Each structure stands twice: as structure tokens, then as C-alpha cells.
């Protein structure tokens, strides 16, 4: 169901949607904002943004310092509630931990979230890396191996909707930003069931990702191995990690078949 369709639903609460929009406006780029900033980022009228902020302050999710607003730790309760109720870390962490232990790479599980990928489980490497990640981290999907895998198996219609949503930002000189090349890349993903990204999100990072499917063969997540280019070449990474990733994906898929509601919760729109 699209957002436009949602808003025509008589059960749809636009006031709740606006409040959530305000919460999501705070990020690394906007850690604290004045009312005018919040209105600009969210596209809400200042009067509406003010009421949302005042409500969130009263509920303890937002703090106010003078004319500036910022998130409070209470917002973490939303993420922890998902992790605790769905047991995703308990199910996915062991295969990913095995990947990390065998390879020394970081290993992660991510889902689609709008035009980004959202990390749901992350097993970090013990080595210092240029671009850190953790549970809740978001990256532009077009610049990541997991993002391309996730979008590729959502189908052609989803790909076209994504490309219609705006230009592909150039993160590095190697980021795929041309729509024709991006479509071709996703066709390759669908043919080979994996993607590998080299210096596309940031320089010095190489990764390889595979899909995770539910019992109905619908993609619900992707997992990857990621490391520094000084450790391994892209070809060697694919050759050595791909079999291990596919084994880990099968283990996670087996668990999702036992917990179908978890698969449903992971399946982003």
C-alpha cells in the first residue's frame, strides 16, 4: 500500500504520522534543531511542527534547550522493543558471528528503509575501519552491496519507483549514479544472487552481500561481509566469502521459517 493510499484510509492518523516525521528528522546531519529547522526538514507548517515538538517533549522523547530541540535517550525504547520482541539478534547473530570469526570481516543483516538500508544486526570486526556501522545505522541503498541485493529482488517495479524518487547521490567516484548502469547492475544481481561493492560507499571498503528469503521466497533482508581493501582484493573476497555467506543465509532462512512473524516484520515496504 502506498503512502498516498494510506492517507486516504479513514483509519490513518495523520497526526501520528506527523509526530513520527518530526522524530525521524533528527539524525547525524541534524542532531539538534530550532523549530524553523524542524519545519523545513519535515515540510510541516511551523505551527504543526511546534505542536509535535511540544508533545514529544512532554512524553520525554525530545529535550528542549532554549530554542533548540534534540532527541532524548528514551527514543531508544522503540528500537529495543523491536529487538526484544522479535528476537532477531538471537536468531541471526550466531551465523553472522560465525562469519566474523572465520573471516575477520564485519558481518551484518540489513533491511530496506525508504531509500536507505537499515542495519538490524551487526557483528563488528575487531579491526579499526574507516566507516563505522551498528544497529540502526542507515546508508544510501544504491551505494551498498546489501542495498542492491534488497532492491534487485523487490522486482523491476520497485526499481523504477526508486529511480523515479530522485537522483542517485555520488558518494565516491565509483558510486553507480547512472540509472541505466544501475538497472544493469541489479539485473546482474538477480542473475547471480549476490552483489559486491568496492569503494562505492566510501574509499577503502569492499563488501559482498547475498539475499535472505522467507518461506514464500520473498526477500526480507540481506547479509554481508565487509572489510578494508588493504586486507583483500574484491575478487578474493567474493571467491572466499560468498560460499560462507550463502551458508549463513540458509541458516537464517531456516530460523525465519520457524518464526514467520519475524519474517513479516523484516519485510519493508
Short mmCIF file of C-alpha atoms in Angstrom, two decimals:
data_model
loop_
_atom_site.label_atom_id
_atom_site.label_comp_id
_atom_site.label_asym_id
_atom_site.label_seq_id
_atom_site.Cartn_x
_atom_site.Cartn_y
_atom_site.Cartn_z
CA UNK A 1 0.00 0.00 0.00
CA UNK A 2 1.42 3.39 -0.96
CA UNK A 3 1.65 6.41 1.32
CA UNK A 4 -1.00 8.19 -0.74
CA UNK A 5 -3.34 5.23 -0.34
CA UNK A 6 -2.61 5.12 3.38
CA UNK A 7 -3.61 8.76 3.78
CA UNK A 8 -6.98 8.08 2.16
CA UNK A 9 -7.66 5.32 4.68
CA UNK A 10 -10.15 6.60 7.29
CA UNK A 11 -8.16 4.68 9.93
CA UNK A 12 -4.96 6.55 9.03
CA UNK A 13 -3.86 9.01 11.75
CA UNK A 14 -2.13 11.91 10.08
CA UNK A 15 -1.29 13.40 13.48
CA UNK A 16 0.71 10.28 14.39
CA UNK A 17 2.45 10.36 11.01
CA UNK A 18 3.48 13.97 11.58
CA UNK A 19 4.85 13.22 15.03
CA UNK A 20 6.91 10.34 13.69
CA UNK A 21 8.13 12.54 10.85
CA UNK A 22 9.44 15.00 13.41
CA UNK A 23 11.23 12.25 15.33
CA UNK A 24 12.86 10.93 12.17
CA UNK A 25 14.05 14.41 11.18
CA UNK A 26 16.82 14.22 13.79
CA UNK A 27 19.94 12.48 12.50
CA UNK A 28 23.71 12.87 12.23
CA UNK A 29 23.22 15.87 9.95
CA UNK A 30 20.57 17.42 12.20
CA UNK A 31 21.40 16.39 15.80
CA UNK A 32 19.69 19.49 17.18
CA UNK A 33 17.33 21.93 15.52
CA UNK A 34 15.29 25.04 16.08
CA UNK A 35 11.57 24.99 15.31
CA UNK A 36 12.19 26.58 11.91
CA UNK A 37 14.73 23.85 11.09
CA UNK A 38 12.31 21.08 12.02
CA UNK A 39 9.59 22.65 9.88
CA UNK A 40 11.98 22.93 6.94
CA UNK A 41 13.29 19.35 7.21
CA UNK A 42 9.86 17.77 7.66
CA UNK A 43 7.91 20.04 5.32
CA UNK A 44 5.37 20.66 8.07
CA UNK A 45 3.86 24.08 8.81
CA UNK A 46 5.68 25.67 11.78
CA UNK A 47 2.53 25.59 13.92
CA UNK A 48 2.14 21.84 13.34
CA UNK A 49 5.85 21.19 13.94
CA UNK A 50 5.63 23.18 17.20
CA UNK A 51 2.70 21.11 18.48
CA UNK A 52 4.51 17.88 17.58
CA UNK A 53 7.67 19.02 19.35
CA UNK A 54 5.80 20.14 22.45
CA UNK A 55 4.04 16.78 22.64
CA UNK A 56 7.30 14.86 22.20
CA UNK A 57 8.94 16.99 24.88
CA UNK A 58 6.07 16.24 27.28
CA UNK A 59 6.39 12.49 26.52
CA UNK A 60 10.13 12.53 27.16
CA UNK A 61 11.32 11.71 23.63
CA UNK A 62 12.66 15.19 22.83
CA UNK A 63 14.55 17.67 25.00
CA UNK A 64 14.46 21.45 24.67
CA UNK A 65 17.35 23.77 25.41
CA UNK A 66 16.38 27.36 24.79
CA UNK A 67 15.15 27.48 21.19
CA UNK A 68 16.88 24.21 20.22
CA UNK A 69 15.44 20.70 20.29
CA UNK A 70 17.25 17.36 20.40
CA UNK A 71 16.38 13.71 20.95
CA UNK A 72 16.47 12.10 24.38
CA UNK A 73 17.66 8.54 25.12
CA UNK A 74 14.02 7.48 25.58
CA UNK A 75 13.72 7.11 21.77
CA UNK A 76 15.95 4.02 22.06
CA UNK A 77 12.97 2.22 23.58
CA UNK A 78 11.44 1.92 20.11
CA UNK A 79 14.43 0.04 18.71
CA UNK A 80 14.97 -2.10 21.79
CA UNK A 81 11.29 -3.08 21.78
CA UNK A 82 11.67 -4.46 18.24
CA UNK A 83 14.87 -6.33 19.05
CA UNK A 84 13.43 -7.83 22.22
CA UNK A 85 10.01 -8.73 20.85
CA UNK A 86 11.18 -10.19 17.55
CA UNK A 87 14.35 -11.95 18.76
CA UNK A 88 16.08 -11.10 15.50
CA UNK A 89 19.50 -10.78 17.12
CA UNK A 90 19.19 -14.17 18.82
CA UNK A 91 18.31 -15.80 15.50
CA UNK A 92 20.67 -14.02 13.14
CA UNK A 93 23.67 -13.24 15.33
CA UNK A 94 25.09 -16.80 15.58
CA UNK A 95 25.52 -17.28 11.79
CA UNK A 96 26.90 -13.75 11.46
CA UNK A 97 29.21 -14.27 14.42
CA UNK A 98 30.48 -17.40 12.69
CA UNK A 99 31.18 -15.36 9.57
CA UNK A 100 33.12 -12.77 11.54
CA UNK A 101 35.12 -15.43 13.37
CA UNK A 102 36.01 -17.28 10.16
CA UNK A 103 36.94 -14.23 8.11
CA UNK A 104 37.80 -11.34 10.42
CA UNK A 105 35.32 -9.20 8.47
CA UNK A 106 32.38 -7.37 9.94
CA UNK A 107 29.09 -9.17 9.21
CA UNK A 108 25.66 -7.56 9.12
CA UNK A 109 21.98 -8.05 8.35
CA UNK A 110 20.03 -5.13 6.89
CA UNK A 111 16.57 -4.38 5.55
CA UNK A 112 15.15 -1.75 3.23
CA UNK A 113 14.02 1.51 4.80
CA UNK A 114 12.83 4.01 2.23
CA UNK A 115 15.80 4.89 0.04
CA UNK A 116 18.26 3.51 2.59
CA UNK A 117 19.31 0.26 4.12
CA UNK A 118 18.86 -0.09 7.86
CA UNK A 119 21.22 -2.27 9.90
CA UNK A 120 19.28 -4.62 12.16
CA UNK A 121 22.11 -6.92 13.29
CA UNK A 122 25.81 -6.06 13.16
CA UNK A 123 28.81 -8.10 14.27
CA UNK A 124 31.78 -5.73 14.12
CA UNK A 125 35.31 -6.55 13.13
CA UNK A 126 38.00 -6.12 15.75
CA UNK A 127 39.97 -4.03 13.26
CA UNK A 128 39.54 -0.29 13.02
CA UNK A 129 37.65 0.61 9.85
CA UNK A 130 37.13 3.90 8.09
CA UNK A 131 33.32 3.86 8.12
CA UNK A 132 31.72 2.56 11.29
CA UNK A 133 28.30 0.89 11.49
CA UNK A 134 25.99 -0.53 14.13
CA UNK A 135 22.38 -1.47 14.76
CA UNK A 136 20.25 1.39 13.48
CA UNK A 137 22.87 2.69 11.03
CA UNK A 138 21.46 3.84 7.69
CA UNK A 139 23.28 4.07 4.36
CA UNK A 140 22.01 5.02 0.88
CA UNK A 141 20.95 1.73 -0.64
CA UNK A 142 22.35 2.41 -4.10
CA UNK A 143 25.90 2.70 -2.75
CA UNK A 144 25.91 -0.60 -0.83
CA UNK A 145 26.03 -4.27 -1.77
CA UNK A 146 23.15 -5.11 0.60
CA UNK A 147 21.05 -2.30 -0.82
CA UNK A 148 21.43 -3.51 -4.39
CA UNK A 149 20.59 -7.07 -3.37
CA UNK A 150 17.50 -5.94 -1.49
CA UNK A 151 16.20 -3.74 -4.29
CA UNK A 152 17.04 -6.22 -7.05
CA UNK A 153 14.81 -8.90 -5.58
CA UNK A 154 11.96 -6.49 -4.87
CA UNK A 155 11.39 -6.53 -8.62
CA UNK A 156 11.52 -4.21 -11.60
CA UNK A 157 8.57 -2.08 -10.47
CA UNK A 158 10.31 -1.34 -7.17
CA UNK A 159 13.49 -0.44 -9.03
CA UNK A 160 11.68 2.00 -11.29
CA UNK A 161 9.88 3.58 -8.33
CA UNK A 162 13.22 4.01 -6.58
CA UNK A 163 14.81 5.64 -9.63
CA UNK A 164 11.79 7.91 -10.05
CA UNK A 165 12.27 9.06 -6.47
CA UNK A 166 15.30 11.20 -7.23
CA UNK A 167 18.91 11.20 -8.45
CA UNK A 168 21.47 8.77 -7.08
CA UNK A 169 23.92 10.67 -4.91
CA UNK A 170 27.61 10.24 -5.70
CA UNK A 171 29.37 9.07 -2.54
CA UNK A 172 32.69 8.35 -4.30
CA UNK A 173 33.97 8.26 -7.87
CA UNK A 174 32.93 4.59 -8.03
CA UNK A 175 29.31 5.06 -6.91
CA UNK A 176 26.87 3.96 -9.60
CA UNK A 177 24.73 7.03 -10.31
CA UNK A 178 23.64 6.46 -13.90
CA UNK A 179 20.13 4.91 -13.97
CA UNK A 180 20.92 2.69 -16.97
CA UNK A 181 24.05 1.30 -15.33
CA UNK A 182 22.17 0.89 -12.06
CA UNK A 183 19.44 -1.17 -13.75
CA UNK A 184 22.12 -3.32 -15.39
CA UNK A 185 23.80 -3.85 -12.05
CA UNK A 186 20.54 -5.06 -10.50
CA UNK A 187 19.97 -7.42 -13.44
CA UNK A 188 23.37 -8.96 -12.69
CA UNK A 189 22.40 -9.31 -9.03
CA UNK A 190 19.21 -11.14 -9.97
CA UNK A 191 21.19 -13.46 -12.24
CA UNK A 192 23.93 -14.33 -9.75
CA UNK A 193 22.20 -13.82 -6.37
CA UNK A 194 24.88 -11.56 -4.90
CA UNK A 195 26.46 -8.14 -5.21
CA UNK A 196 29.91 -6.84 -4.37
CA UNK A 197 30.74 -3.17 -3.84
CA UNK A 198 34.24 -1.68 -3.98
CA UNK A 199 34.81 1.93 -2.87
CA UNK A 200 31.17 2.80 -3.67
CA UNK A 201 30.02 3.97 -0.25
CA UNK A 202 33.42 5.18 0.91
CA UNK A 203 37.01 4.64 -0.17
CA UNK A 204 38.86 1.66 1.24
CA UNK A 205 35.78 -0.52 1.84
CA UNK A 206 34.89 -3.70 -0.03
CA UNK A 207 31.86 -5.87 0.65
CA UNK A 208 29.83 -8.75 -0.71
CA UNK A 209 26.15 -9.44 0.08
CA UNK A 210 23.52 -12.12 -0.53
CA UNK A 211 19.73 -12.16 -0.12
CA UNK A 212 17.72 -13.70 2.70
CA UNK A 213 14.31 -15.05 1.65
CA UNK A 214 11.23 -16.04 3.62
CA UNK A 215 9.24 -19.25 3.22
CA UNK A 216 7.43 -17.77 0.21
CA UNK A 217 10.75 -16.91 -1.49
CA UNK A 218 10.22 -13.19 -0.92
CA UNK A 219 13.29 -11.21 0.03
CA UNK A 220 13.13 -9.87 3.58
CA UNK A 221 16.77 -8.99 4.32
CA UNK A 222 20.34 -9.14 3.08
CA UNK A 223 23.55 -10.10 4.84
CA UNK A 224 27.09 -9.10 4.01
CA UNK A 225 30.77 -9.32 4.84
CA UNK A 226 32.66 -6.05 4.75
CA UNK A 227 36.32 -5.24 5.25
CA UNK A 228 39.14 -2.95 4.18
CA UNK A 229 40.62 -3.09 0.71
CA UNK A 230 44.09 -3.25 2.26
CA UNK A 231 43.24 -6.73 3.57
CA UNK A 232 41.85 -8.41 0.48
CA UNK A 233 41.02 -7.84 -3.18
CA UNK A 234 37.42 -7.74 -4.37
CA UNK A 235 37.84 -10.93 -6.42
CA UNK A 236 39.32 -12.80 -3.46
CA UNK A 237 36.58 -11.51 -1.16
CA UNK A 238 33.87 -12.80 -3.46
CA UNK A 239 35.62 -16.13 -4.00
CA UNK A 240 36.20 -16.86 -0.33
CA UNK A 241 33.23 -15.20 1.38
CA UNK A 242 30.36 -15.98 -0.97
CA UNK A 243 30.05 -19.68 0.00
CA UNK A 244 30.16 -18.74 3.69
CA UNK A 245 27.55 -16.02 3.23
CA UNK A 246 25.20 -18.36 1.42
CA UNK A 247 25.55 -20.91 4.20
CA UNK A 248 24.78 -18.24 6.79
CA UNK A 249 21.79 -17.03 4.77
CA UNK A 250 20.37 -20.55 4.66
CA UNK A 251 20.73 -20.84 8.44
CA UNK A 252 18.86 -17.56 8.95
CA UNK A 253 16.17 -18.60 6.43
CA UNK A 254 15.65 -21.84 8.36
CA UNK A 255 15.04 -19.82 11.52
CA UNK A 256 12.66 -17.45 9.71
CA UNK A 257 10.59 -20.41 8.57
CA UNK A 258 10.20 -21.35 12.21
CA UNK A 259 9.24 -17.75 13.09
CA UNK A 260 7.12 -16.44 10.18
CA UNK A 261 6.02 -13.33 12.08
CA UNK A 262 9.65 -12.28 12.33
CA UNK A 263 9.99 -12.58 8.56
CA UNK A 264 6.87 -10.45 8.20
CA UNK A 265 8.28 -7.77 10.49
CA UNK A 266 11.51 -7.59 8.47
CA UNK A 267 9.76 -7.21 5.15
CA UNK A 268 9.96 -3.48 4.44
CA UNK A 269 7.70 -1.64 2.00
#
